[in-house]
C-alpha positions as a LaTeX table, in Angstrom:
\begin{tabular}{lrrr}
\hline
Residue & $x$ (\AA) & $y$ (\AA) & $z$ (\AA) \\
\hline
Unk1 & 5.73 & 24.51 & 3.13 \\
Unk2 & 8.96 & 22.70 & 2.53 \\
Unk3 & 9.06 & 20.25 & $-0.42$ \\
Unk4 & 9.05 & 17.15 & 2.10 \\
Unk5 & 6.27 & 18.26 & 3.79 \\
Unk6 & 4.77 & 18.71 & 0.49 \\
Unk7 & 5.50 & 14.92 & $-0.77$ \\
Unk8 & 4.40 & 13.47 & 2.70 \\
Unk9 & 1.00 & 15.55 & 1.82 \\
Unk10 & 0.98 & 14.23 & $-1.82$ \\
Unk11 & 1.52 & 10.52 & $-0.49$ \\
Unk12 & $-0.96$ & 10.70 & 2.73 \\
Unk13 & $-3.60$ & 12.00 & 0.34 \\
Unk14 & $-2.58$ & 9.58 & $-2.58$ \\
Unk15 & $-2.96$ & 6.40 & $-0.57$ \\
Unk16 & $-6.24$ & 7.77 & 0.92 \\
Unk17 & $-7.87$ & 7.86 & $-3.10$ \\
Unk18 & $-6.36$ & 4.64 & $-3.73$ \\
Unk19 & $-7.98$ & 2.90 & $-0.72$ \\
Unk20 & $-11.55$ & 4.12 & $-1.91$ \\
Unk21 & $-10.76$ & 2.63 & $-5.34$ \\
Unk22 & $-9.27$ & $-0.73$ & $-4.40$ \\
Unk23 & $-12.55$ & $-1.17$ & $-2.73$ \\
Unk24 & $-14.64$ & $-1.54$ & $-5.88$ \\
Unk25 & $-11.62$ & $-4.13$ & $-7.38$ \\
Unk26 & $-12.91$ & $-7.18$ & $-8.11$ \\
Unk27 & $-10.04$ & $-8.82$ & $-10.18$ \\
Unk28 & $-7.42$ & $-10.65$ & $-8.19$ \\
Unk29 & $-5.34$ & $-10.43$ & $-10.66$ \\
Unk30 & $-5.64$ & $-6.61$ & $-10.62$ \\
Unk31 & $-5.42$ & $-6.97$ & $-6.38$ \\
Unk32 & $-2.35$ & $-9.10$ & $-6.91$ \\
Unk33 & $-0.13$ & $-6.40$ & $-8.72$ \\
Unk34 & $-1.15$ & $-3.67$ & $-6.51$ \\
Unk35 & 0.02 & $-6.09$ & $-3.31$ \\
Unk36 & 3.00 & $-6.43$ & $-4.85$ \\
Unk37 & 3.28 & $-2.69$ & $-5.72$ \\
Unk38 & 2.09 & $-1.83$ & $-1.82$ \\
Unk39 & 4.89 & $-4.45$ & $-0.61$ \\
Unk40 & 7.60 & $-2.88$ & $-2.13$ \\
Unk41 & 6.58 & 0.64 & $-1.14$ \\
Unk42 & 6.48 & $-0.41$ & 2.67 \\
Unk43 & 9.93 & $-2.70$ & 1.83 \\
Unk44 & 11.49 & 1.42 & 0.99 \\
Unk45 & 10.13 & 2.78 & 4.32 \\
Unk46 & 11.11 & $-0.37$ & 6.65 \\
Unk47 & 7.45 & $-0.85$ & 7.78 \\
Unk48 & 7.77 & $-3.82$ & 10.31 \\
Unk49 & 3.95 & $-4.83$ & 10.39 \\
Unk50 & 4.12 & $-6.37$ & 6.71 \\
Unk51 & 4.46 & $-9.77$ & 7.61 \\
Unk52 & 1.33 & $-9.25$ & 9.32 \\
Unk53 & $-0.15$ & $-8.55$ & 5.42 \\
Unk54 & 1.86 & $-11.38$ & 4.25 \\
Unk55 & 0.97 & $-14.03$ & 6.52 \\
Unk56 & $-2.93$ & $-12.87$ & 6.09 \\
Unk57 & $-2.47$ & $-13.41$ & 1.99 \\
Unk58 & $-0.89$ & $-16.40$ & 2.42 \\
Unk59 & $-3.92$ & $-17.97$ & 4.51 \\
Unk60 & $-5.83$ & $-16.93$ & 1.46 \\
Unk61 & $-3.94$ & $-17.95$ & $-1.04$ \\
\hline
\end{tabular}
Protein backbone atom coordinates (compact mmCIF):
# COMPACT_ATOMS: atom_id res chain seq x y z
CA UNK A 1 0.00 0.00 0.00
CA UNK A 2 1.52 3.26 -1.03
CA UNK A 3 1.71 6.02 1.63
CA UNK A 4 -1.21 8.05 -0.19
CA UNK A 5 -3.34 5.34 -0.25
CA UNK A 6 -2.50 4.94 3.28
CA UNK A 7 -3.44 8.76 4.32
CA UNK A 8 -6.67 8.64 2.10
CA UNK A 9 -7.44 5.40 4.45
CA UNK A 10 -6.39 7.30 7.66
CA UNK A 11 -8.68 10.38 6.60
CA UNK A 12 -11.85 8.26 5.18
CA UNK A 13 -11.79 6.37 8.47
CA UNK A 14 -10.98 9.56 10.62
CA UNK A 15 -13.94 11.58 9.43
CA UNK A 16 -16.16 8.45 9.78
CA UNK A 17 -15.27 8.45 14.02
CA UNK A 18 -15.66 12.04 14.06
CA UNK A 19 -19.19 12.01 12.54
CA UNK A 20 -20.39 9.47 15.32
CA UNK A 21 -18.98 11.87 17.93
CA UNK A 22 -20.24 15.21 16.66
CA UNK A 23 -23.53 13.56 17.03
CA UNK A 24 -23.62 13.52 20.83
CA UNK A 25 -22.22 17.53 20.74
CA UNK A 26 -24.40 19.60 22.33
CA UNK A 27 -22.31 22.88 22.71
CA UNK A 28 -22.49 25.27 19.82
CA UNK A 29 -19.74 26.68 20.78
CA UNK A 30 -17.89 23.33 20.54
CA UNK A 31 -20.01 22.80 16.88
CA UNK A 32 -18.81 26.24 15.91
CA UNK A 33 -14.94 25.50 16.01
CA UNK A 34 -15.25 22.22 14.43
CA UNK A 35 -17.32 24.12 11.33
CA UNK A 36 -14.72 26.24 11.09
CA UNK A 37 -12.07 23.45 11.32
CA UNK A 38 -14.33 21.27 8.59
CA UNK A 39 -14.42 24.60 6.33
CA UNK A 40 -10.97 24.99 6.03
CA UNK A 41 -10.25 21.31 5.41
CA UNK A 42 -12.76 21.29 2.34
CA UNK A 43 -11.22 25.13 1.44
CA UNK A 44 -7.52 22.66 0.93
CA UNK A 45 -9.34 20.09 -1.28
CA UNK A 46 -11.52 22.71 -3.47
CA UNK A 47 -14.83 21.01 -2.44
CA UNK A 48 -17.46 23.10 -4.47
CA UNK A 49 -20.66 22.00 -2.42
CA UNK A 50 -19.57 24.19 0.75
CA UNK A 51 -21.62 27.00 0.13
CA UNK A 52 -24.32 24.61 0.29
CA UNK A 53 -23.04 24.16 4.29
CA UNK A 54 -22.63 27.79 4.48
CA UNK A 55 -25.78 29.05 3.29
CA UNK A 56 -27.60 26.21 5.61
CA UNK A 57 -25.58 27.81 8.88
CA UNK A 58 -26.33 31.00 7.96
CA UNK A 59 -30.27 30.33 7.95
CA UNK A 60 -29.52 29.18 11.43
CA UNK A 61 -27.56 31.53 12.63
Amino acid sequence: MSKEQVYKQLIRYSLLGIQEKINCIDDLAKLDEIYKALKQILDMTGFKGKWVLEHRLEGIR
